[in-house]
Every structure is written in C-alpha cells, then in structure tokens.
Short mmCIF file of N, CA and C in Angstrom, two decimals:
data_model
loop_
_atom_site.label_atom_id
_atom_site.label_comp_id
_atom_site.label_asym_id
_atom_site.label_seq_id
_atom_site.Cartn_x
_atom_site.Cartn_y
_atom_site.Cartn_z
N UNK A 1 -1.83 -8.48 -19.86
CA UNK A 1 -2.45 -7.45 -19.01
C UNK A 1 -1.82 -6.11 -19.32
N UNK A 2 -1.76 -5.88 -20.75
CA UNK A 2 -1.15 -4.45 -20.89
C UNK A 2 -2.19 -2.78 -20.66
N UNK A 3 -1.96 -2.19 -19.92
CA UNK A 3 -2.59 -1.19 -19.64
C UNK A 3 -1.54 0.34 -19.68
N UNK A 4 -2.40 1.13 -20.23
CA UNK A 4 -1.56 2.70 -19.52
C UNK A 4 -0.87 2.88 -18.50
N UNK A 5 -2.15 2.63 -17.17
CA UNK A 5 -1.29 2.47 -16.25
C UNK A 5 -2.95 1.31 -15.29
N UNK A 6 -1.80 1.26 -13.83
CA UNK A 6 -2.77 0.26 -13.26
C UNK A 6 -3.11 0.80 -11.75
N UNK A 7 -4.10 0.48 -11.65
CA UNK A 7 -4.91 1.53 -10.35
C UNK A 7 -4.38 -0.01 -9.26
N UNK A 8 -3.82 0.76 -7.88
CA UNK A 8 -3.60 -0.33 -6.70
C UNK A 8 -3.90 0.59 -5.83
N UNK A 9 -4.58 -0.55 -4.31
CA UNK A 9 -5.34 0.01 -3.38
C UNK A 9 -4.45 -0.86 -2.28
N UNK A 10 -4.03 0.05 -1.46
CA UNK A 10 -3.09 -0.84 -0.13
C UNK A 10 -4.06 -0.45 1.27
N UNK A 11 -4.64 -1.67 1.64
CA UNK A 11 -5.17 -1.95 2.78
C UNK A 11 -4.51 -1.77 4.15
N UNK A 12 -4.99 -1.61 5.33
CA UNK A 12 -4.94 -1.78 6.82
C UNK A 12 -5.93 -1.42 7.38
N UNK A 13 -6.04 -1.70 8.33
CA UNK A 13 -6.98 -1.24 9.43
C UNK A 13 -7.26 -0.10 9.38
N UNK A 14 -6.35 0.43 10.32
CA UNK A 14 -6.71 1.92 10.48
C UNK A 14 -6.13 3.06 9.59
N UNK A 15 -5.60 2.99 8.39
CA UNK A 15 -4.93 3.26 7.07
C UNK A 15 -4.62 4.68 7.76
N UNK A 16 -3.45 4.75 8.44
CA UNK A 16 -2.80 5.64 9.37
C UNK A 16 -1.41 5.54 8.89
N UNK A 17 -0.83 4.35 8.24
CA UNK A 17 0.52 3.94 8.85
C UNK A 17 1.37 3.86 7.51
N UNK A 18 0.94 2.36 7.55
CA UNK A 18 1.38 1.40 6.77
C UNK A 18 0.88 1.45 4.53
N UNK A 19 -0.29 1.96 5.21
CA UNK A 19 -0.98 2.01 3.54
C UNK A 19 -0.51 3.12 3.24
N UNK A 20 -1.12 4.25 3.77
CA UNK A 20 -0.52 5.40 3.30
C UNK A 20 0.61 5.21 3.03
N UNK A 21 2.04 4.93 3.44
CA UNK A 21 3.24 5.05 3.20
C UNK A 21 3.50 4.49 2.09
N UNK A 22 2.84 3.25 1.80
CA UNK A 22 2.38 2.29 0.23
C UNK A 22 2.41 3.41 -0.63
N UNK A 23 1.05 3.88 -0.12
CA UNK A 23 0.81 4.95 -1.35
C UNK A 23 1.04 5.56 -1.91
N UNK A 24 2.01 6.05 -0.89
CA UNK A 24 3.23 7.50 -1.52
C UNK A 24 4.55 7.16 -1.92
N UNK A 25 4.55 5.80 -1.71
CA UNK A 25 6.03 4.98 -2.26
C UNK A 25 5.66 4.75 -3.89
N UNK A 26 4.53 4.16 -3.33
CA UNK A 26 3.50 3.22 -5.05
C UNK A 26 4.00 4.38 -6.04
N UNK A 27 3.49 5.49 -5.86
CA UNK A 27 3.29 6.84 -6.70
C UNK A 27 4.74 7.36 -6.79
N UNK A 28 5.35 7.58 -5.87
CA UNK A 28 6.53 7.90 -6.27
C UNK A 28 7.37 7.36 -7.34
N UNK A 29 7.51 5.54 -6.97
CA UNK A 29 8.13 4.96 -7.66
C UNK A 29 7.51 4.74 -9.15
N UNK A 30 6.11 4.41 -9.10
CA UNK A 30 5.28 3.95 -9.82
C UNK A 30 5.31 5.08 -11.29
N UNK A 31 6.19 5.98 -11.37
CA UNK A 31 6.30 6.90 -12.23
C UNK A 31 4.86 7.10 -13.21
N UNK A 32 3.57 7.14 -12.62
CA UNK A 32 2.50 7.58 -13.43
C UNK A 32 1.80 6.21 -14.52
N UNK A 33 2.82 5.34 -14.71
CA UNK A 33 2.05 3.85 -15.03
C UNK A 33 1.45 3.03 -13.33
N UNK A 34 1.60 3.29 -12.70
CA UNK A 34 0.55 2.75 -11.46
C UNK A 34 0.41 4.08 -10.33
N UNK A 35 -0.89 3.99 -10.11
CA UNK A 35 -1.46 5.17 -9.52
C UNK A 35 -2.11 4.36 -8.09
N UNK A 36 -1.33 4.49 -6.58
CA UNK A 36 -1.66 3.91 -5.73
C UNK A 36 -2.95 4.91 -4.59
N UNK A 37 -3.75 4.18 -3.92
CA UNK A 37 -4.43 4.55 -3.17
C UNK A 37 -4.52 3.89 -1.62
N UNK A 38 -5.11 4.33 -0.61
CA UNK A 38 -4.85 3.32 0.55
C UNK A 38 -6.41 3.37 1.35
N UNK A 39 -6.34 2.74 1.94
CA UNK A 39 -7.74 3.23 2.87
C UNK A 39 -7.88 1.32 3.64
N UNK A 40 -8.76 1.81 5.20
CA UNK A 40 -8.44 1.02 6.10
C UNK A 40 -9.88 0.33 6.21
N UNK A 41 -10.40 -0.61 6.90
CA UNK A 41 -11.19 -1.34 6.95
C UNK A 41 -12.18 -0.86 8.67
N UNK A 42 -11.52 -0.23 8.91
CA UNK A 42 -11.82 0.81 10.25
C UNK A 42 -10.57 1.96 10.36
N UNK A 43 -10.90 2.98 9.49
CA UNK A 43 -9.85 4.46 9.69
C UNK A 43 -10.09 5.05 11.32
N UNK A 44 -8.81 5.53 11.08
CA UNK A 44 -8.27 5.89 12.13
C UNK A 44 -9.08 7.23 12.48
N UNK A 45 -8.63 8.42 11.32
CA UNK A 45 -9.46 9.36 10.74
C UNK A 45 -8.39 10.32 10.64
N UNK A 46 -7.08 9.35 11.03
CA UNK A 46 -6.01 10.68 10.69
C UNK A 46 -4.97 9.65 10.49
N UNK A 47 -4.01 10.46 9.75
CA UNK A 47 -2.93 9.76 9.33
C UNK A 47 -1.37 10.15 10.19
N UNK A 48 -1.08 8.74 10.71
CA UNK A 48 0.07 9.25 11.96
C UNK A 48 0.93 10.26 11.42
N UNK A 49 1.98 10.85 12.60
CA UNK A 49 2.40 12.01 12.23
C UNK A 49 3.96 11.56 11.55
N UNK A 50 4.47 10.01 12.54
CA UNK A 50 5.62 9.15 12.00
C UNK A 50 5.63 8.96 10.40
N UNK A 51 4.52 8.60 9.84
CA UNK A 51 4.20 8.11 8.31
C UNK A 51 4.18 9.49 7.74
N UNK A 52 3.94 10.64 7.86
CA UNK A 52 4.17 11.88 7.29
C UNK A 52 5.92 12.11 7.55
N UNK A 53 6.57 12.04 8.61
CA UNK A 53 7.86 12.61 8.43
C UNK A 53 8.75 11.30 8.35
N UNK A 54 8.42 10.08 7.92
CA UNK A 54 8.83 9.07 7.32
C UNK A 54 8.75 9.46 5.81
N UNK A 55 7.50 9.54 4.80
CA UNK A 55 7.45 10.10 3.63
C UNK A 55 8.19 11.09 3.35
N UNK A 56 8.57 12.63 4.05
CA UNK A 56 9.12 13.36 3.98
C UNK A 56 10.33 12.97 3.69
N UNK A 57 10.97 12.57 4.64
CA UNK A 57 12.49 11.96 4.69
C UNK A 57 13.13 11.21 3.26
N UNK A 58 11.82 10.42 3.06
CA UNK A 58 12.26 9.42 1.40
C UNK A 58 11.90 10.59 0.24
N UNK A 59 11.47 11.78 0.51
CA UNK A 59 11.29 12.74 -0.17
C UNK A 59 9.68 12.44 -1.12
N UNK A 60 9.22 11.93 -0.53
CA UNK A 60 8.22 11.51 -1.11
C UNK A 60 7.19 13.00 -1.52
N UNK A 61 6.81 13.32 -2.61
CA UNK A 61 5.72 14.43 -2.28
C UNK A 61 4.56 14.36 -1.62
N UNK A 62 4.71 15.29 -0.71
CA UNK A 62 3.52 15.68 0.22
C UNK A 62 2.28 15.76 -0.69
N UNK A 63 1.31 15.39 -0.16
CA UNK A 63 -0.02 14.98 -0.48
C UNK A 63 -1.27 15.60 0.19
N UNK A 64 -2.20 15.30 0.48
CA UNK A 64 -3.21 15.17 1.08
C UNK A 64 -3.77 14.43 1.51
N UNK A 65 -3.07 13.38 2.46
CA UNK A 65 -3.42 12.12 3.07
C UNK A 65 -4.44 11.83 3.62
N UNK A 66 -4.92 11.38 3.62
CA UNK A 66 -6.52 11.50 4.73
C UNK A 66 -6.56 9.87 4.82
N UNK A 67 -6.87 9.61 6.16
CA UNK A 67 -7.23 8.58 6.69
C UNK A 67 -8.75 8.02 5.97
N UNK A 68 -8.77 6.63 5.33
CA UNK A 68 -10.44 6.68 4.58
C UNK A 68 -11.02 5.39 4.84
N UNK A 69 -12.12 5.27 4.93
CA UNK A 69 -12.95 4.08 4.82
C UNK A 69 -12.85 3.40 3.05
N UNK A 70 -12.62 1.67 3.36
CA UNK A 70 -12.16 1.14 1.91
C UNK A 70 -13.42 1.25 1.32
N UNK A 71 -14.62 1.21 1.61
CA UNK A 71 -16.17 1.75 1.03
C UNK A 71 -15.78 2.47 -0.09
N UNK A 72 -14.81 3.44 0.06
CA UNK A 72 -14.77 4.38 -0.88
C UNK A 72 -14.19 3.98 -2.23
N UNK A 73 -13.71 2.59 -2.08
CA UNK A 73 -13.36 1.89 -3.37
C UNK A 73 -14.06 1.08 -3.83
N UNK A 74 -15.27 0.84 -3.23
CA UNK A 74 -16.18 -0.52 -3.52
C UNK A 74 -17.43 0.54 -4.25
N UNK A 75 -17.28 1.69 -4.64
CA UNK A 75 -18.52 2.73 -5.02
C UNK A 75 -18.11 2.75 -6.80
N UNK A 76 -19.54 2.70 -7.30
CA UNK A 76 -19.49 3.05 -8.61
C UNK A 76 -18.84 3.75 -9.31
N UNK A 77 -18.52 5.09 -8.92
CA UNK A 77 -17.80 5.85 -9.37
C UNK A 77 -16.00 6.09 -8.84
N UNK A 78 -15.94 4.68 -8.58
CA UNK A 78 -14.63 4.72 -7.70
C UNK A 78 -13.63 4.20 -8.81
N UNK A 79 -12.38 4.29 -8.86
CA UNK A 79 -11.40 3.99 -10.04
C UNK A 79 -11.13 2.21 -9.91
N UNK A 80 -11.29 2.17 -11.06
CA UNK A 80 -10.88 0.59 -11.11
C UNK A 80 -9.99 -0.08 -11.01
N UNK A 81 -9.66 -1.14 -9.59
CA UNK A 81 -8.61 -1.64 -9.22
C UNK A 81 -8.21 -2.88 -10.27
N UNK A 82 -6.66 -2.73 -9.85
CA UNK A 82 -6.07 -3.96 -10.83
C UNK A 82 -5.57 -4.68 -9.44
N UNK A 83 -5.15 -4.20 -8.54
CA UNK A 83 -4.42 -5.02 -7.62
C UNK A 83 -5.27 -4.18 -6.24
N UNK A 84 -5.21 -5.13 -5.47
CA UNK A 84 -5.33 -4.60 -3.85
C UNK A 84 -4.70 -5.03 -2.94
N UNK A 85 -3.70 -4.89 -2.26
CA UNK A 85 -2.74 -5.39 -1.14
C UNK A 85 -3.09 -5.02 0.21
N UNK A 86 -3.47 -6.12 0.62
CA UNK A 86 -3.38 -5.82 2.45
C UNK A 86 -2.09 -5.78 2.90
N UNK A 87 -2.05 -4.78 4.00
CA UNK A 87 -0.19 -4.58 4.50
C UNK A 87 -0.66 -4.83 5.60
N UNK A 88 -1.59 -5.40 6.96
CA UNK A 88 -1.62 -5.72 7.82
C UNK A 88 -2.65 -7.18 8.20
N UNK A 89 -2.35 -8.12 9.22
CA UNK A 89 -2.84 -9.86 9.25
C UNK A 89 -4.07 -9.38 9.44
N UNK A 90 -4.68 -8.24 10.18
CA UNK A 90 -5.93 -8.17 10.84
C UNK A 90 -6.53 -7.81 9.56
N UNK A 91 -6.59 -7.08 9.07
CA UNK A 91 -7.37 -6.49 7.51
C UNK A 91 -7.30 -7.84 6.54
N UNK A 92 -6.20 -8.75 6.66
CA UNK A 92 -6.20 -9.63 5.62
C UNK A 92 -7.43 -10.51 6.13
N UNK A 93 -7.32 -10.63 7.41
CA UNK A 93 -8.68 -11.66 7.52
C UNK A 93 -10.21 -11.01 7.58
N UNK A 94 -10.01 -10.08 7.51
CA UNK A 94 -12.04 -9.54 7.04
C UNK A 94 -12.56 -9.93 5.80
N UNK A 95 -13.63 -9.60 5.78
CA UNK A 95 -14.30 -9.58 4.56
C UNK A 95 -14.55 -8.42 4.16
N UNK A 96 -13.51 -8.33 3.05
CA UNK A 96 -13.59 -6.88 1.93
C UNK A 96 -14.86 -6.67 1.47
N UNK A 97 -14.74 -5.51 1.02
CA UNK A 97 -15.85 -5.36 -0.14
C UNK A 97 -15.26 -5.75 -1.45
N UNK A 98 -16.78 -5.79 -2.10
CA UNK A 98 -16.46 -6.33 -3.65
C UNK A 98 -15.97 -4.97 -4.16
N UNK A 99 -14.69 -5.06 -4.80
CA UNK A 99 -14.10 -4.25 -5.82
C UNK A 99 -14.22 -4.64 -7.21
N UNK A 100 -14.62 -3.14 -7.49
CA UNK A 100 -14.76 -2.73 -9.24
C UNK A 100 -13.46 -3.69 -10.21
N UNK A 101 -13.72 -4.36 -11.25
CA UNK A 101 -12.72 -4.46 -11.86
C UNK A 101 -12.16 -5.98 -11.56
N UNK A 102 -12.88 -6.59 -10.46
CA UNK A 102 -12.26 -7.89 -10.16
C UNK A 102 -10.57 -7.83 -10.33
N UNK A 103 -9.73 -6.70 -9.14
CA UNK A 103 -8.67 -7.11 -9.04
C UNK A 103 -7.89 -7.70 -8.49
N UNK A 104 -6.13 -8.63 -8.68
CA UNK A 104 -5.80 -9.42 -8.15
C UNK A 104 -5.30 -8.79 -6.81
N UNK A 105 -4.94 -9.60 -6.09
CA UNK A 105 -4.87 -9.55 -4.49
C UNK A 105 -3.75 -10.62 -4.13
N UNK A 106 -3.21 -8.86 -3.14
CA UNK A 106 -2.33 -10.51 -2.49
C UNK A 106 -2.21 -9.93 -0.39
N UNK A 107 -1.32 -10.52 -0.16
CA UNK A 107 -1.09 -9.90 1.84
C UNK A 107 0.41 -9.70 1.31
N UNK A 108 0.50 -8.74 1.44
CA UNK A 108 2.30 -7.96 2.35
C UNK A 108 2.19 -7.68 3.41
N UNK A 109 1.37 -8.49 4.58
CA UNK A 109 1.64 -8.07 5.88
C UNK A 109 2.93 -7.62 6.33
N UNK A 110 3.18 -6.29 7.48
CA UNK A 110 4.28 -5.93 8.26
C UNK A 110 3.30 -5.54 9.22
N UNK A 111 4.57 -5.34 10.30
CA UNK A 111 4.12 -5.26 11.39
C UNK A 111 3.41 -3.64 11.70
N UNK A 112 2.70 -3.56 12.47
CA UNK A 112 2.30 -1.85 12.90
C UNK A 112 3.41 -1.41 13.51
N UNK A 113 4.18 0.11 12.94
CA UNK A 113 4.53 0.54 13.84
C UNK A 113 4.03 1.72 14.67
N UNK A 114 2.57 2.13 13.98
CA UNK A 114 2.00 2.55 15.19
C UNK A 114 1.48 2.01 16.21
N UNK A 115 1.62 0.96 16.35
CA UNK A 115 1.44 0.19 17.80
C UNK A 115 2.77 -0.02 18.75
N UNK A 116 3.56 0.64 18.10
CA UNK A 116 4.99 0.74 18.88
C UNK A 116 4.97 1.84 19.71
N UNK A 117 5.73 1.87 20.75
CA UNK A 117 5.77 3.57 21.63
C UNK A 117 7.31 2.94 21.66
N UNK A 118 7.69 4.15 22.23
CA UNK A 118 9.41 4.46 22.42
C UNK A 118 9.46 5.77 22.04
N UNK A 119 10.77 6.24 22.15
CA UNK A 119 11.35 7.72 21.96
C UNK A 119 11.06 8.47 20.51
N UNK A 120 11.17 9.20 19.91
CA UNK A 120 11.16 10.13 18.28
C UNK A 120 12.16 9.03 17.76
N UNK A 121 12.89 9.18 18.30
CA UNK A 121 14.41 8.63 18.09
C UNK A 121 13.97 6.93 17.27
N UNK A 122 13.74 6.73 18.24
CA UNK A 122 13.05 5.04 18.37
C UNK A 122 12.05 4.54 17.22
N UNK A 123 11.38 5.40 17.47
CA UNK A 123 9.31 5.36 16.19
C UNK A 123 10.15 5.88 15.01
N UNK A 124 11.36 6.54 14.90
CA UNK A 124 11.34 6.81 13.40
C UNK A 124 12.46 5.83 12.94
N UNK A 125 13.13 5.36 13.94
CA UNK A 125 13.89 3.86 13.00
C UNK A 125 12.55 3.24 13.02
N UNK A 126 11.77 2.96 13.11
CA UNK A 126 10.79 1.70 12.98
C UNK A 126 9.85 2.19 12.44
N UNK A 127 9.58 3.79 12.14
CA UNK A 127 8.94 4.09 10.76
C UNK A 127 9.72 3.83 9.39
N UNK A 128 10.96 3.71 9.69
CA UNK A 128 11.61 3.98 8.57
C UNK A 128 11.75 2.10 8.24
N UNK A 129 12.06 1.46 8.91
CA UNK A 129 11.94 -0.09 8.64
C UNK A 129 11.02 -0.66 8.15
N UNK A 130 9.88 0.04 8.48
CA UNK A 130 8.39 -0.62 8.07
C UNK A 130 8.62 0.19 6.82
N UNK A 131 9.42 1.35 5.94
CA UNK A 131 9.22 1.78 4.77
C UNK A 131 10.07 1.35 4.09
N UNK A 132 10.73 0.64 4.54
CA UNK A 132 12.15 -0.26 3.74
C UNK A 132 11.15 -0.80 3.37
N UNK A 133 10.62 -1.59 4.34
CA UNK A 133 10.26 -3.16 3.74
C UNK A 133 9.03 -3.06 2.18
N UNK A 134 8.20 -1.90 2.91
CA UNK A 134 7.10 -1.59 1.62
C UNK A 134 7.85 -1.54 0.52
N UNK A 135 8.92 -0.44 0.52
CA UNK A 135 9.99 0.16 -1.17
C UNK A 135 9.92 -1.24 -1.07
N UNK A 136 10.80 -2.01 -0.44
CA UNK A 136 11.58 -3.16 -1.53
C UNK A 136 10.33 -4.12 -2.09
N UNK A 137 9.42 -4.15 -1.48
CA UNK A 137 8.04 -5.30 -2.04
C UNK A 137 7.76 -4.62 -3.73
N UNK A 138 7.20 -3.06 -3.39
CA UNK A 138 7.11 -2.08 -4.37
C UNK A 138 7.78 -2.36 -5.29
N UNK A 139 9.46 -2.03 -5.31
CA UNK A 139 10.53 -2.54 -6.55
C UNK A 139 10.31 -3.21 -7.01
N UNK A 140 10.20 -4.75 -6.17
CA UNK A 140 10.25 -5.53 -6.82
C UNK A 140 8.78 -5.94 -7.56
N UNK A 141 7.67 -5.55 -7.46
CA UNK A 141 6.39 -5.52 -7.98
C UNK A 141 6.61 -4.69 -9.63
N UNK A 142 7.46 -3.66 -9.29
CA UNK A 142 7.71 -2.69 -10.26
C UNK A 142 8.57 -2.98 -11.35
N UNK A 143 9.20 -3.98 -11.37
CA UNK A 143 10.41 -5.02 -11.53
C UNK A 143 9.73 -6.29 -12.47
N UNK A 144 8.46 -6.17 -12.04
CA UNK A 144 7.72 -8.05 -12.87
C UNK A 144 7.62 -7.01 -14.62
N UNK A 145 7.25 -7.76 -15.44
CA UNK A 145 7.07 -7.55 -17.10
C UNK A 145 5.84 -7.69 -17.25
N UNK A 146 4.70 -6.84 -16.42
CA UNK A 146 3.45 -7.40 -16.14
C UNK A 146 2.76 -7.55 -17.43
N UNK A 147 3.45 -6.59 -18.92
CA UNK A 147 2.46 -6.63 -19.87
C UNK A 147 3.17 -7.54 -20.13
N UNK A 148 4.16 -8.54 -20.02
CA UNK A 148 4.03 -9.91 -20.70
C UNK A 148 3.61 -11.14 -20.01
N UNK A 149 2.86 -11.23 -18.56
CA UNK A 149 2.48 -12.01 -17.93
C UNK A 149 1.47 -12.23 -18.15
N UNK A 150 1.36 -13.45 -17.91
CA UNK A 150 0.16 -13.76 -17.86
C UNK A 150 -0.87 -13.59 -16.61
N UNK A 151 -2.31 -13.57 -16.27
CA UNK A 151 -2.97 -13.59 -15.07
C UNK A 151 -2.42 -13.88 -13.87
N UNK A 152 -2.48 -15.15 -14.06
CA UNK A 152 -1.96 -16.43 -13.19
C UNK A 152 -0.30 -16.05 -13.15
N UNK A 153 0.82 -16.07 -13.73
CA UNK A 153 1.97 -15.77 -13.35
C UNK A 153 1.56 -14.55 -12.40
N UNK A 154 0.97 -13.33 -13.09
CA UNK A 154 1.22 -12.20 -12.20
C UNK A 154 0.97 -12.41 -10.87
N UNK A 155 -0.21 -13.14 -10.66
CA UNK A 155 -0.91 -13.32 -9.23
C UNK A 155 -0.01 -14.38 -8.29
N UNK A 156 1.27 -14.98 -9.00
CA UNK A 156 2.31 -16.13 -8.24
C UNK A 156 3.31 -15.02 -7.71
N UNK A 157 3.23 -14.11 -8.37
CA UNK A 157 4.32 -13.11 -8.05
C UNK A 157 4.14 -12.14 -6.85
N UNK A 158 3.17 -11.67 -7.32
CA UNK A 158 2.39 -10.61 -6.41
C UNK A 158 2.60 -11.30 -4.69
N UNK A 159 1.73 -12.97 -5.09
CA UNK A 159 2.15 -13.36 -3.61
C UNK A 159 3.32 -13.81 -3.15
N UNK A 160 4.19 -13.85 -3.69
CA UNK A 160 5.44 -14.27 -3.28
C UNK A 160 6.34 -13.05 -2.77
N UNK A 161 6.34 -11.62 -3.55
CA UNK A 161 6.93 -10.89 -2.86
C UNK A 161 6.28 -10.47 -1.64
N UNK A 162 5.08 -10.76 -1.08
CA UNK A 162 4.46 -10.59 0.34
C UNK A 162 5.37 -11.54 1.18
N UNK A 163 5.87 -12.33 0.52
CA UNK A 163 6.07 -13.64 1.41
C UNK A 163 7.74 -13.23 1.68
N UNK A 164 8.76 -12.20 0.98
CA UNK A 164 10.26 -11.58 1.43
C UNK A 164 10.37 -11.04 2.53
#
C-alpha cells in the first residue's frame, strides 16, 4: 500500500470534539504523508471552544475548523479515503455512507468530553485527556511500515490500536 501520502477521515457525531482534534493531531503529526479530515454523522455546526484551546495548547496550527456533515466525503469530487476512524460508540453504530476509494476502517472510540460540564479548570484536563489518548493511537498508527504491509496486516493494526 505504498502511496505519497494517505487521505484519513475521523468520525463522531457531532464532529465538535473529538474528530476535529484527530484532525489537527493527524496533520500535525502526519508531516504531509497523511492528510486528516473529520466530519460528524449529525454536526453540531460548530466546533467546541475546549477542542480549539486544547489544539492551541499542543500547538497545533490553527485552522479553519468547521463543524461538517460526513456527506461531504461520500461526494464525487471528495478526496479519496484510505482509512476512516470513528472516535465515538454512537457514530460507530450507524450506517455510513459509501466512501470513495473503499477505505479501511476501524473504532477508536473515547469518551465525549463535550458531554462533560465542570469548571475551565476541569473541561480542559479532560480536553486534554481525550487528546492524549487520540496522539498516542495517532503515533502509534504513524509508527506501522504501512508501505510494507500488507491489506489485511494493516487493517489488524489499525484495529488493535482502537482497542489501547
């Protein structure tokens, strides 16, 4: 599976939180061989304000985040996925759309922490926990020898680091 680079799409619901933060980890880390995207299965229509000064903090570059419907990856002219990761249980159990490219898939469910309330204080340790956990899945995704894997290895891998 050797490529330039490889297009990934990180799922949730309301792609507020959890994807976005994917996204801007994906890209950060992903040094320009993987180019990440996010979008929710019902958007929010904005992207929380925790997941912006969570990104900030990891120094992530500021973007233009926008909360999106995953439609926007299932369209002809949409970039062709190699991977798509759901980061939340509720999105893992819908029925996606068909994506361009027949790519592999796996669940990194974590928990929402926009469904958490508590203090600034509080929401940003538990923004920042829910961005541990993405980096380290990320690394270690970033970490496989994907141009020497095979299909099937890649896709044992993919689901297993969901499963850390």
């Amino acid at each position: 599976m050797s490529k330039a680079y490889y297009n990934v799409l990180f799922i949730c619901t309301h792609n507020s939180a959890r994807s976005i933060m994917a996204e801007g980890i994906m890209n950060q880390l992903g040094g320009g061989r993987f180019i990440a995207y996010s979008a929710g299965s019902h958007p929010a229509g904005k992207v929380h304000p925790f997941a912006l000064r969570t990104l900030e903090v990891l120094r992530v570059p500021s973007r233009d985040y926008r909360s999106k419907d995953w439609n926007e990856f299932a369209q002809p002219n949409a970039p062709v996925l190699d991977f798509v990761f759901t980061v939340c249980d509720k999105a893992a159990g819908e029925v996606c759309p068909i994506w361009p490219g027949q790519p592999m898939t796996a669940h990194w469910g974590v928990a929402d922490p926009a469904a958490k309330e508590g203090t600034d204080e509080q929401l940003d340790r538990i923004f920042w926990d829910t961005a541990m956990i993405l980096r380290r899945r990320i690394e270690l995704m970033l970490a496989l020898p994907i141009d020497s894997l095979d299909s099937l290895a890649i896709q044992r891998e993919i689901e297993a680091i969901g499963k850390h």
